mmCIF file of C-alpha atoms in Angstrom:
data_model
loop_
_atom_site.group_PDB
_atom_site.id
_atom_site.type_symbol
_atom_site.label_atom_id
_atom_site.label_comp_id
_atom_site.label_asym_id
_atom_site.label_seq_id
_atom_site.Cartn_x
_atom_site.Cartn_y
_atom_site.Cartn_z
ATOM 1 C CA UNK A 1 11.385 27.502 -12.228
ATOM 2 C CA UNK A 2 11.546 25.383 -9.124
ATOM 3 C CA UNK A 3 15.076 24.557 -7.976
ATOM 4 C CA UNK A 4 14.860 20.833 -7.317
ATOM 5 C CA UNK A 5 18.556 20.440 -6.531
ATOM 6 C CA UNK A 6 18.427 23.147 -3.862
ATOM 7 C CA UNK A 7 15.443 21.457 -2.191
ATOM 8 C CA UNK A 8 17.446 18.274 -1.772
ATOM 9 C CA UNK A 9 20.590 20.119 -0.726
ATOM 10 C CA UNK A 10 18.520 21.829 1.976
ATOM 11 C CA UNK A 11 17.796 18.423 3.492
ATOM 12 C CA UNK A 12 21.506 17.764 3.905
ATOM 13 C CA UNK A 13 22.162 21.262 5.244
ATOM 14 C CA UNK A 14 19.493 20.828 7.917
ATOM 15 C CA UNK A 15 20.870 17.451 8.963
ATOM 16 C CA UNK A 16 24.430 18.801 9.071
ATOM 17 C CA UNK A 17 23.342 21.798 11.159
ATOM 18 C CA UNK A 18 21.715 19.442 13.667
ATOM 19 C CA UNK A 19 24.740 17.095 13.549
ATOM 20 C CA UNK A 20 22.477 14.308 12.344
ATOM 21 C CA UNK A 21 23.919 13.824 8.855
ATOM 22 C CA UNK A 22 24.592 10.127 8.480
ATOM 23 C CA UNK A 23 28.015 8.989 7.310
ATOM 24 C CA UNK A 24 28.348 5.383 6.172
ATOM 25 C CA UNK A 25 31.809 4.044 6.886
ATOM 26 C CA UNK A 26 33.266 1.494 4.493
ATOM 27 C CA UNK A 27 33.900 -1.568 6.623
ATOM 28 C CA UNK A 28 35.146 -4.871 5.176
ATOM 29 C CA UNK A 29 34.453 -7.750 7.544
ATOM 30 C CA UNK A 30 36.891 -10.644 7.775
ATOM 31 C CA UNK A 31 35.284 -14.022 8.474
ATOM 32 C CA UNK A 32 38.546 -15.411 9.819
ATOM 33 C CA UNK A 33 39.100 -12.549 12.275
ATOM 34 C CA UNK A 34 35.618 -11.462 13.420
ATOM 35 C CA UNK A 35 35.015 -8.966 15.076
ATOM 36 C CA UNK A 36 38.061 -7.442 13.365
ATOM 37 C CA UNK A 37 37.475 -5.656 10.071
ATOM 38 C CA UNK A 38 39.197 -3.312 7.653
ATOM 39 C CA UNK A 39 38.132 0.330 7.567
ATOM 40 C CA UNK A 40 38.670 2.382 4.415
ATOM 41 C CA UNK A 41 39.546 5.690 6.078
ATOM 42 C CA UNK A 42 40.669 8.994 4.554
ATOM 43 C CA UNK A 43 44.341 8.049 5.020
ATOM 44 C CA UNK A 44 44.055 4.489 3.739
ATOM 45 C CA UNK A 45 42.873 1.209 5.180
ATOM 46 C CA UNK A 46 43.433 0.121 8.762
ATOM 47 C CA UNK A 47 42.365 -2.652 11.087
ATOM 48 C CA UNK A 48 39.463 -1.896 13.429
ATOM 49 C CA UNK A 49 37.347 -3.783 15.961
ATOM 50 C CA UNK A 50 33.617 -3.711 15.285
ATOM 51 C CA UNK A 51 31.500 -3.127 18.415
ATOM 52 C CA UNK A 52 28.101 -2.321 16.919
ATOM 53 C CA UNK A 53 27.135 -5.220 14.668
ATOM 54 C CA UNK A 54 23.686 -6.794 14.896
ATOM 55 C CA UNK A 55 25.231 -10.097 13.848
ATOM 56 C CA UNK A 56 25.130 -10.684 17.573
ATOM 57 C CA UNK A 57 26.585 -14.200 17.627
ATOM 58 C CA UNK A 58 28.879 -13.952 14.620
ATOM 59 C CA UNK A 59 26.801 -16.520 12.735
ATOM 60 C CA UNK A 60 27.364 -14.644 9.471
ATOM 61 C CA UNK A 61 30.855 -16.130 9.375
ATOM 62 C CA UNK A 62 30.039 -19.599 10.741
ATOM 63 C CA UNK A 63 31.515 -22.362 8.513
ATOM 64 C CA UNK A 64 28.256 -24.346 8.379
ATOM 65 C CA UNK A 65 26.302 -21.267 7.317
ATOM 66 C CA UNK A 66 28.798 -20.310 4.611
ATOM 67 C CA UNK A 67 28.965 -23.894 3.326
ATOM 68 C CA UNK A 68 25.180 -24.105 3.043
ATOM 69 C CA UNK A 69 25.024 -20.875 1.060
ATOM 70 C CA UNK A 70 27.806 -21.876 -1.335
ATOM 71 C CA UNK A 71 26.360 -25.345 -1.932
ATOM 72 C CA UNK A 72 22.906 -23.966 -2.748
ATOM 73 C CA UNK A 73 24.329 -21.343 -5.114
ATOM 74 C CA UNK A 74 26.412 -23.932 -6.947
ATOM 75 C CA UNK A 75 23.599 -26.432 -7.463
ATOM 76 C CA UNK A 76 20.791 -23.953 -8.051
ATOM 77 C CA UNK A 77 20.875 -20.203 -8.614
ATOM 78 C CA UNK A 78 22.143 -17.102 -6.875
ATOM 79 C CA UNK A 79 18.792 -15.339 -7.296
ATOM 80 C CA UNK A 80 15.178 -16.396 -6.815
ATOM 81 C CA UNK A 81 14.140 -15.315 -10.292
ATOM 82 C CA UNK A 82 11.105 -13.352 -9.212
ATOM 83 C CA UNK A 83 8.169 -13.437 -6.827
ATOM 84 C CA UNK A 84 7.071 -16.767 -5.420
ATOM 85 C CA UNK A 85 3.785 -16.539 -7.271
ATOM 86 C CA UNK A 86 5.592 -16.243 -10.621
ATOM 87 C CA UNK A 87 8.813 -18.182 -10.115
ATOM 88 C CA UNK A 88 7.543 -20.746 -7.636
ATOM 89 C CA UNK A 89 8.878 -21.819 -4.282
ATOM 90 C CA UNK A 90 12.481 -22.929 -4.019
ATOM 91 C CA UNK A 91 13.054 -26.069 -1.992
ATOM 92 C CA UNK A 92 15.453 -24.077 0.198
ATOM 93 C CA UNK A 93 12.725 -21.567 1.038
ATOM 94 C CA UNK A 94 10.161 -24.249 1.843
ATOM 95 C CA UNK A 95 12.673 -25.974 4.138
ATOM 96 C CA UNK A 96 13.495 -22.679 5.824
ATOM 97 C CA UNK A 97 9.848 -21.940 6.596
ATOM 98 C CA UNK A 98 9.395 -25.426 8.038
ATOM 99 C CA UNK A 99 12.465 -24.828 10.220
ATOM 100 C CA UNK A 100 11.105 -21.500 11.450
ATOM 101 C CA UNK A 101 7.664 -22.948 12.221
ATOM 102 C CA UNK A 102 9.314 -25.699 14.254
ATOM 103 C CA UNK A 103 11.536 -23.178 16.053
ATOM 104 C CA UNK A 104 8.513 -21.259 17.334
ATOM 105 C CA UNK A 105 6.148 -24.192 17.784
ATOM 106 C CA UNK A 106 3.693 -22.862 15.201
ATOM 107 C CA UNK A 107 1.853 -24.568 12.363
ATOM 108 C CA UNK A 108 3.465 -22.520 9.613
ATOM 109 C CA UNK A 109 5.789 -19.645 8.774
ATOM 110 C CA UNK A 110 6.219 -17.123 5.991
ATOM 111 C CA UNK A 111 9.500 -15.515 4.921
ATOM 112 C CA UNK A 112 9.777 -11.905 3.733
ATOM 113 C CA UNK A 113 12.613 -9.971 2.153
ATOM 114 C CA UNK A 114 13.409 -8.256 5.487
ATOM 115 C CA UNK A 115 12.184 -7.926 9.044
ATOM 116 C CA UNK A 116 11.002 -4.407 8.233
ATOM 117 C CA UNK A 117 8.861 -5.640 5.339
ATOM 118 C CA UNK A 118 7.546 -8.484 7.488
ATOM 119 C CA UNK A 119 6.201 -6.064 10.098
ATOM 120 C CA UNK A 120 5.010 -3.477 7.634
ATOM 121 C CA UNK A 121 3.140 -6.050 5.529
ATOM 122 C CA UNK A 122 1.980 -8.654 8.040
ATOM 123 C CA UNK A 123 0.475 -6.291 10.617
ATOM 124 C CA UNK A 124 -1.493 -4.513 7.893
ATOM 125 C CA UNK A 125 -2.682 -7.795 6.375
ATOM 126 C CA UNK A 126 -3.662 -9.382 9.705
ATOM 127 C CA UNK A 127 -5.581 -6.363 10.970
ATOM 128 C CA UNK A 128 -7.050 -5.886 7.514
ATOM 129 C CA UNK A 129 -8.547 -9.368 7.659
ATOM 130 C CA UNK A 130 -10.336 -8.528 10.922
ATOM 131 C CA UNK A 131 -13.370 -6.353 10.287
ATOM 132 C CA UNK A 132 -13.557 -3.369 12.697
ATOM 133 C CA UNK A 133 -10.287 -4.444 14.354
ATOM 134 C CA UNK A 134 -8.629 -2.215 16.946
ATOM 135 C CA UNK A 135 -4.838 -2.288 17.071
ATOM 136 C CA UNK A 136 -3.254 -1.656 20.479
ATOM 137 C CA UNK A 137 0.386 -0.714 19.917
ATOM 138 C CA UNK A 138 3.206 -0.138 22.413
ATOM 139 C CA UNK A 139 4.548 3.415 22.256
ATOM 140 C CA UNK A 140 8.107 2.073 21.999
ATOM 141 C CA UNK A 141 7.492 -0.043 18.916
ATOM 142 C CA UNK A 142 9.883 0.019 15.975
ATOM 143 C CA UNK A 143 9.156 2.169 12.939
ATOM 144 C CA UNK A 144 8.371 -0.934 10.860
ATOM 145 C CA UNK A 145 5.574 -1.858 13.262
ATOM 146 C CA UNK A 146 4.254 1.700 13.292
ATOM 147 C CA UNK A 147 4.132 1.624 9.500
ATOM 148 C CA UNK A 148 2.293 -1.697 9.562
ATOM 149 C CA UNK A 149 -0.275 -0.271 11.967
ATOM 150 C CA UNK A 150 -0.779 2.785 9.773
ATOM 151 C CA UNK A 151 -1.141 0.723 6.610
ATOM 152 C CA UNK A 152 -3.816 -1.425 8.216
ATOM 153 C CA UNK A 153 -6.258 1.482 8.117
ATOM 154 C CA UNK A 154 -7.887 0.343 11.367
ATOM 155 C CA UNK A 155 -8.517 2.189 14.598
ATOM 156 C CA UNK A 156 -5.350 2.293 16.651
ATOM 157 C CA UNK A 157 -4.675 2.940 20.303
ATOM 158 C CA UNK A 158 -1.146 3.638 21.563
ATOM 159 C CA UNK A 159 -0.404 2.597 25.140
ATOM 160 C CA UNK A 160 2.594 3.945 27.107
ATOM 161 C CA UNK A 161 5.641 1.719 26.868
ATOM 162 C CA UNK A 162 5.200 -1.511 28.860
ATOM 163 C CA UNK A 163 2.290 0.050 30.803
ATOM 164 C CA UNK A 164 0.034 -2.894 31.655
ATOM 165 C CA UNK A 165 -2.513 -0.785 33.542
ATOM 166 C CA UNK A 166 -3.004 1.510 30.568
ATOM 167 C CA UNK A 167 -3.262 -1.449 28.211
ATOM 168 C CA UNK A 168 -5.898 -3.103 30.386
ATOM 169 C CA UNK A 169 -7.897 0.127 30.611
ATOM 170 C CA UNK A 170 -7.950 0.325 26.828
ATOM 171 C CA UNK A 171 -8.945 -3.318 26.437
ATOM 172 C CA UNK A 172 -11.668 -3.041 29.069
ATOM 173 C CA UNK A 173 -13.184 -0.093 27.233
ATOM 174 C CA UNK A 174 -13.659 -2.058 24.005
ATOM 175 C CA UNK A 175 -16.658 -4.243 23.201
ATOM 176 C CA UNK A 176 -15.912 -7.923 23.957
ATOM 177 C CA UNK A 177 -16.979 -9.025 20.468
ATOM 178 C CA UNK A 178 -14.751 -6.504 18.698
ATOM 179 C CA UNK A 179 -11.485 -7.900 17.192
ATOM 180 C CA UNK A 180 -8.333 -6.637 18.909
ATOM 181 C CA UNK A 181 -4.659 -6.999 18.011
ATOM 182 C CA UNK A 182 -1.942 -6.201 20.565
ATOM 183 C CA UNK A 183 1.347 -5.322 18.847
ATOM 184 C CA UNK A 184 4.570 -5.178 20.868
ATOM 185 C CA UNK A 185 8.229 -6.224 20.990
ATOM 186 C CA UNK A 186 10.111 -8.582 23.270
ATOM 187 C CA UNK A 187 13.522 -6.882 23.393
ATOM 188 C CA UNK A 188 13.532 -3.179 22.529
ATOM 189 C CA UNK A 189 16.585 -2.512 20.419
ATOM 190 C CA UNK A 190 17.767 0.902 21.610
ATOM 191 C CA UNK A 191 17.233 0.721 25.388
ATOM 192 C CA UNK A 192 17.630 -3.045 25.633
ATOM 193 C CA UNK A 193 14.638 -3.398 27.971
ATOM 194 C CA UNK A 194 12.105 -6.216 27.692
ATOM 195 C CA UNK A 195 8.331 -6.465 27.669
ATOM 196 C CA UNK A 196 6.196 -8.332 30.233
ATOM 197 C CA UNK A 197 5.191 -10.922 27.635
ATOM 198 C CA UNK A 198 3.336 -13.252 29.997
ATOM 199 C CA UNK A 199 1.286 -10.449 31.513
ATOM 200 C CA UNK A 200 0.355 -9.122 28.070
ATOM 201 C CA UNK A 201 -0.766 -12.541 26.865
ATOM 202 C CA UNK A 202 -2.882 -12.971 30.009
ATOM 203 C CA UNK A 203 -4.628 -9.674 29.294
ATOM 204 C CA UNK A 204 -5.111 -10.757 25.689
ATOM 205 C CA UNK A 205 -6.843 -13.955 26.773
ATOM 206 C CA UNK A 206 -8.976 -12.114 29.323
ATOM 207 C CA UNK A 207 -10.214 -9.542 26.822
ATOM 208 C CA UNK A 208 -10.304 -11.649 23.682
ATOM 209 C CA UNK A 209 -7.363 -10.112 21.815
ATOM 210 C CA UNK A 210 -4.729 -11.559 19.468
ATOM 211 C CA UNK A 211 -1.041 -10.958 20.132
ATOM 212 C CA UNK A 212 1.689 -10.047 17.639
ATOM 213 C CA UNK A 213 5.227 -9.959 19.018
ATOM 214 C CA UNK A 214 8.397 -8.695 17.371
ATOM 215 C CA UNK A 215 11.309 -10.921 18.477
ATOM 216 C CA UNK A 216 13.812 -9.427 16.042
ATOM 217 C CA UNK A 217 16.439 -8.656 18.686
ATOM 218 C CA UNK A 218 15.870 -11.899 20.575
ATOM 219 C CA UNK A 219 15.699 -14.785 18.092
ATOM 220 C CA UNK A 220 18.862 -16.850 18.148
ATOM 221 C CA UNK A 221 19.948 -15.232 21.414
ATOM 222 C CA UNK A 222 17.406 -16.357 24.016
ATOM 223 C CA UNK A 223 15.646 -19.582 24.890
ATOM 224 C CA UNK A 224 16.959 -23.167 25.000
ATOM 225 C CA UNK A 225 16.727 -23.405 21.202
ATOM 226 C CA UNK A 226 17.170 -19.743 20.345
ATOM 227 C CA UNK A 227 13.477 -19.111 19.680
ATOM 228 C CA UNK A 228 13.567 -15.776 21.494
ATOM 229 C CA UNK A 229 12.671 -14.070 24.728
ATOM 230 C CA UNK A 230 9.207 -15.632 24.817
ATOM 231 C CA UNK A 231 10.843 -19.057 24.842
ATOM 232 C CA UNK A 232 13.314 -17.851 27.464
ATOM 233 C CA UNK A 233 10.430 -16.862 29.745
ATOM 234 C CA UNK A 234 8.286 -19.926 28.964
ATOM 235 C CA UNK A 235 5.369 -18.171 27.277
ATOM 236 C CA UNK A 236 6.032 -18.727 23.572
ATOM 237 C CA UNK A 237 2.997 -20.985 23.199
ATOM 238 C CA UNK A 238 0.686 -18.215 24.405
ATOM 239 C CA UNK A 239 1.470 -15.902 21.471
ATOM 240 C CA UNK A 240 -0.548 -15.864 18.268
ATOM 241 C CA UNK A 241 1.954 -14.382 15.815
ATOM 242 C CA UNK A 242 5.735 -14.279 16.241
ATOM 243 C CA UNK A 243 7.770 -12.036 13.958
ATOM 244 C CA UNK A 244 11.516 -12.356 13.627
ATOM 245 C CA UNK A 245 14.534 -11.672 11.482
ATOM 246 C CA UNK A 246 17.209 -13.778 9.851
ATOM 247 C CA UNK A 247 19.621 -10.840 9.724
ATOM 248 C CA UNK A 248 20.655 -10.422 13.362
ATOM 249 C CA UNK A 249 21.074 -13.368 15.725
ATOM 250 C CA UNK A 250 21.048 -15.770 12.769
ATOM 251 C CA UNK A 251 23.581 -13.680 10.827
ATOM 252 C CA UNK A 252 21.900 -13.848 7.406
ATOM 253 C CA UNK A 253 19.152 -11.806 5.738
ATOM 254 C CA UNK A 254 15.364 -11.697 5.613
ATOM 255 C CA UNK A 255 12.378 -11.573 7.956
ATOM 256 C CA UNK A 256 9.464 -13.820 8.827
ATOM 257 C CA UNK A 257 6.305 -14.476 10.777
ATOM 258 C CA UNK A 258 5.201 -17.747 12.385
ATOM 259 C CA UNK A 259 1.577 -18.465 13.290
ATOM 260 C CA UNK A 260 -1.366 -20.751 12.571
ATOM 261 C CA UNK A 261 -1.870 -21.984 9.018
ATOM 262 C CA UNK A 262 -4.962 -19.799 8.674
ATOM 263 C CA UNK A 263 -3.066 -16.642 9.608
ATOM 264 C CA UNK A 264 -0.132 -17.487 7.351
ATOM 265 C CA UNK A 265 -2.430 -18.270 4.434
ATOM 266 C CA UNK A 266 -4.294 -14.974 4.831
ATOM 267 C CA UNK A 267 -1.052 -12.978 4.951
ATOM 268 C CA UNK A 268 0.466 -14.909 2.043
ATOM 269 C CA UNK A 269 -2.597 -14.149 -0.053
ATOM 270 C CA UNK A 270 -3.070 -10.451 0.773
ATOM 271 C CA UNK A 271 0.175 -8.818 2.000
ATOM 272 C CA UNK A 272 1.470 -6.563 -0.773
ATOM 273 C CA UNK A 273 4.993 -6.568 0.643
ATOM 274 C CA UNK A 274 5.032 -10.318 0.115
ATOM 275 C CA UNK A 275 3.085 -10.687 -3.124
ATOM 276 C CA UNK A 276 4.955 -8.058 -5.140
ATOM 277 C CA UNK A 277 8.516 -8.667 -3.882
ATOM 278 C CA UNK A 278 11.159 -10.986 -5.324
ATOM 279 C CA UNK A 279 11.551 -14.024 -3.104
ATOM 280 C CA UNK A 280 14.512 -14.529 -0.809
ATOM 281 C CA UNK A 281 17.433 -15.990 -2.826
ATOM 282 C CA UNK A 282 17.753 -19.764 -2.300
ATOM 283 C CA UNK A 283 21.393 -19.535 -1.093
ATOM 284 C CA UNK A 284 20.349 -17.044 1.597
ATOM 285 C CA UNK A 285 17.462 -19.311 2.614
ATOM 286 C CA UNK A 286 19.797 -22.294 2.857
ATOM 287 C CA UNK A 287 22.291 -20.315 4.942
ATOM 288 C CA UNK A 288 19.553 -19.078 7.289
ATOM 289 C CA UNK A 289 18.224 -22.596 7.766
ATOM 290 C CA UNK A 290 21.716 -23.852 8.594
ATOM 291 C CA UNK A 291 22.116 -21.083 11.172
ATOM 292 C CA UNK A 292 18.766 -21.812 12.815
ATOM 293 C CA UNK A 293 19.478 -25.549 12.923
ATOM 294 C CA UNK A 294 22.862 -24.957 14.503
ATOM 295 C CA UNK A 295 21.551 -22.599 17.190
ATOM 296 C CA UNK A 296 18.654 -24.930 17.997
ATOM 297 C CA UNK A 297 21.205 -27.539 19.040
ATOM 298 C CA UNK A 298 24.044 -25.377 20.333
ATOM 299 C CA UNK A 299 23.845 -23.059 23.306
ATOM 300 C CA UNK A 300 27.575 -22.376 23.332
ATOM 301 C CA UNK A 301 27.289 -19.145 21.362
ATOM 302 C CA UNK A 302 24.551 -17.783 23.623
ATOM 303 C CA UNK A 303 26.476 -18.640 26.785
ATOM 304 C CA UNK A 304 29.671 -17.072 25.482
ATOM 305 C CA UNK A 305 27.853 -13.921 24.426
ATOM 306 C CA UNK A 306 26.175 -13.520 27.807
ATOM 307 C CA UNK A 307 29.499 -13.921 29.555
ATOM 308 C CA UNK A 308 31.095 -11.176 27.456
ATOM 309 C CA UNK A 309 28.055 -8.887 27.747
ATOM 310 C CA UNK A 310 28.203 -9.207 31.534
ATOM 311 C CA UNK A 311 31.919 -8.495 31.527
ATOM 312 C CA UNK A 312 31.500 -5.492 29.229
ATOM 313 C CA UNK A 313 28.803 -3.938 31.413
ATOM 314 C CA UNK A 314 30.866 -4.531 34.555
ATOM 315 C CA UNK A 315 34.045 -3.109 33.032
ATOM 316 C CA UNK A 316 32.268 0.013 31.771
ATOM 317 C CA UNK A 317 30.674 0.494 35.185
ATOM 318 C CA UNK A 318 34.115 0.304 36.808
ATOM 319 C CA UNK A 319 35.277 2.974 34.359
ATOM 320 C CA UNK A 320 32.325 5.251 35.096
ATOM 321 C CA UNK A 321 30.836 5.054 31.623
ATOM 322 C CA UNK A 322 27.058 5.718 31.848
ATOM 323 C CA UNK A 323 25.268 2.635 30.509
ATOM 324 C CA UNK A 324 21.479 2.374 30.449
ATOM 325 C CA UNK A 325 20.606 -0.518 32.752
ATOM 326 C CA UNK A 326 18.819 -3.468 31.152
ATOM 327 C CA UNK A 327 18.795 -7.283 31.344
ATOM 328 C CA UNK A 328 19.801 -7.928 27.734
ATOM 329 C CA UNK A 329 22.785 -8.029 25.386
ATOM 330 C CA UNK A 330 22.395 -4.403 24.282
ATOM 331 C CA UNK A 331 24.785 -1.921 25.933
ATOM 332 C CA UNK A 332 23.603 1.683 25.388
ATOM 333 C CA UNK A 333 26.341 4.173 26.316
ATOM 334 C CA UNK A 334 24.452 7.394 26.942
ATOM 335 C CA UNK A 335 25.789 10.662 25.499
ATOM 336 C CA UNK A 336 22.706 12.904 25.371
ATOM 337 C CA UNK A 337 23.947 15.196 22.607
ATOM 338 C CA UNK A 338 23.998 14.508 18.860
ATOM 339 C CA UNK A 339 27.174 16.474 18.131
ATOM 340 C CA UNK A 340 29.155 14.840 20.921
ATOM 341 C CA UNK A 341 27.836 11.397 20.017
ATOM 342 C CA UNK A 342 29.232 11.894 16.505
ATOM 343 C CA UNK A 343 32.505 13.273 17.867
ATOM 344 C CA UNK A 344 32.837 10.321 20.245
ATOM 345 C CA UNK A 345 32.228 7.876 17.409
ATOM 346 C CA UNK A 346 34.803 9.595 15.191
ATOM 347 C CA UNK A 347 37.427 9.660 17.947
ATOM 348 C CA UNK A 348 36.912 6.002 18.780
ATOM 349 C CA UNK A 349 37.315 5.042 15.142
ATOM 350 C CA UNK A 350 40.163 7.346 14.116
ATOM 351 C CA UNK A 351 42.228 7.297 17.315
ATOM 352 C CA UNK A 352 41.399 3.970 18.936
ATOM 353 C CA UNK A 353 40.443 1.737 16.005
ATOM 354 C CA UNK A 354 37.006 0.970 17.459
ATOM 355 C CA UNK A 355 33.965 1.123 15.179
ATOM 356 C CA UNK A 356 30.798 2.210 17.034
ATOM 357 C CA UNK A 357 28.256 4.252 15.110
ATOM 358 C CA UNK A 358 26.349 7.055 16.929
ATOM 359 C CA UNK A 359 22.592 6.665 17.400
ATOM 360 C CA UNK A 360 20.737 9.953 16.953
ATOM 361 C CA UNK A 361 17.211 11.234 16.294
ATOM 362 C CA UNK A 362 14.890 9.934 14.814
ATOM 363 C CA UNK A 363 16.142 6.493 15.863
ATOM 364 C CA UNK A 364 16.096 7.698 19.485
ATOM 365 C CA UNK A 365 14.506 10.751 21.099
ATOM 366 C CA UNK A 366 16.443 14.009 21.136
ATOM 367 C CA UNK A 367 18.515 14.272 24.282
ATOM 368 C CA UNK A 368 19.002 10.486 24.494
ATOM 369 C CA UNK A 369 21.705 10.159 21.816
ATOM 370 C CA UNK A 370 24.038 7.279 22.466
ATOM 371 C CA UNK A 371 26.611 4.766 21.320
ATOM 372 C CA UNK A 372 25.007 1.333 21.056
ATOM 373 C CA UNK A 373 27.473 -1.433 21.861
ATOM 374 C CA UNK A 374 26.755 -5.107 21.172
ATOM 375 C CA UNK A 375 29.381 -7.516 22.538
ATOM 376 C CA UNK A 376 29.644 -10.851 20.768
ATOM 377 C CA UNK A 377 31.094 -14.211 21.842
ATOM 378 C CA UNK A 378 34.228 -13.258 19.914
ATOM 379 C CA UNK A 379 35.025 -10.027 21.757
ATOM 380 C CA UNK A 380 37.839 -11.081 24.067
ATOM 381 C CA UNK A 381 38.500 -9.867 27.608
ATOM 382 C CA UNK A 382 41.421 -7.848 26.267
ATOM 383 C CA UNK A 383 39.155 -6.191 23.680
ATOM 384 C CA UNK A 384 36.703 -5.282 26.432
ATOM 385 C CA UNK A 385 39.472 -3.707 28.502
ATOM 386 C CA UNK A 386 40.600 -1.714 25.462
ATOM 387 C CA UNK A 387 37.030 -0.543 24.863
ATOM 388 C CA UNK A 388 36.621 0.647 28.460
ATOM 389 C CA UNK A 389 39.865 2.623 28.449
ATOM 390 C CA UNK A 390 39.113 4.127 25.036
ATOM 391 C CA UNK A 391 35.667 5.277 26.151
ATOM 392 C CA UNK A 392 37.143 6.778 29.316
ATOM 393 C CA UNK A 393 39.663 8.702 27.224
ATOM 394 C CA UNK A 394 36.984 9.961 24.812
ATOM 395 C CA UNK A 395 34.578 10.934 27.602
ATOM 396 C CA UNK A 396 37.265 12.907 29.406
ATOM 397 C CA UNK A 397 38.485 14.697 26.281
ATOM 398 C CA UNK A 398 34.942 15.649 25.253
ATOM 399 C CA UNK A 399 34.038 16.828 28.747
ATOM 400 C CA UNK A 400 31.386 14.142 29.149
ATOM 401 C CA UNK A 401 30.579 13.212 32.727
ATOM 402 C CA UNK A 402 31.648 9.832 34.019
ATOM 403 C CA UNK A 403 29.632 8.304 36.844
ATOM 404 C CA UNK A 404 32.709 7.115 38.744
ATOM 405 C CA UNK A 405 35.859 9.152 38.354
ATOM 406 C CA UNK A 406 39.033 7.112 38.291
ATOM 407 C CA UNK A 407 41.720 9.092 36.515
ATOM 408 C CA UNK A 408 44.126 6.171 36.721
ATOM 409 C CA UNK A 409 42.070 4.258 34.162
ATOM 410 C CA UNK A 410 42.178 7.055 31.626
ATOM 411 C CA UNK A 411 45.920 7.349 32.066
ATOM 412 C CA UNK A 412 46.782 3.656 31.794
#
């Protein structure tokens, strides 16, 4: 008889042998002390500082956001009660979609249960509506986008990351009358680099293609109203479909797309990941709307975050910690080895009280393992100094090379 248990145990054994077995730490966030949290370690609980949250601006603990969620739960229901087709639209969800459409300057928006589901479902539905469509996808795209492209069942062409010449060659080789969909991101989450959005939209216009941009790691953080990197660079109006999340810069949960009414209607009517999934809970929708409304009007959080990101990068550079250069809020500390990345993470947590999860394959390519640091507006200068000295200590003890050797820093 087949040994089912052994087959599954073999998966774990392989991951452990490659030092890629994922350990989920129990972290209890504290809204009053963000980015401090409580870690349930093997020897009991202790206070730690979280340095790897995607709640980039700390909006998950903002009083207005919490108040909106509580008020909606008290007057309505905690859950949505089912799919929107069966249970109907909640007023909170309708208001949220109107807020999102306004944020991105589009006619309409559609909310999904997550950013992953939004990409997976919307890309497939959009390309599926275009007979004989060709999807041109950036090689660096997130797994959710790759899955959406696969599910579409259309011809796909993968162009090298941010390679405009290669993209144009592909577009030029396609018949002008053939539908084309260019799928790419604005801010790439692991390296923190950005796409040439304006140049891509110009190529799209020249060759008659639609554009679909993932702004997941940019919404809330960039642009005068927090609409993303396309708004920051003044080209938001040139994009056909904008995809985003409510779970990162906005600090809540869920994903969405914003586009023309025709596009939204087609996706709403055909995307399986939307049709067959329970709707976003009304309290979550109300909280997300409150967060978006706040960040539309307030730039204080974005300014404070940028200041602390700049300081973090400068302090790590002074300490000789190898950080992948980029113009965004993501600070990738390069390790290059899965075992040492895990060891570094464990040492930072257990000995320095700093929570930074390792990033290994398949999230990043083998040999590019890293610690991904995301400073928030609430990480103080003193916290940044502590981080730099802790990383210097860990690098030295693990025999990892520092770019600038200053033994005084490690000894302070």
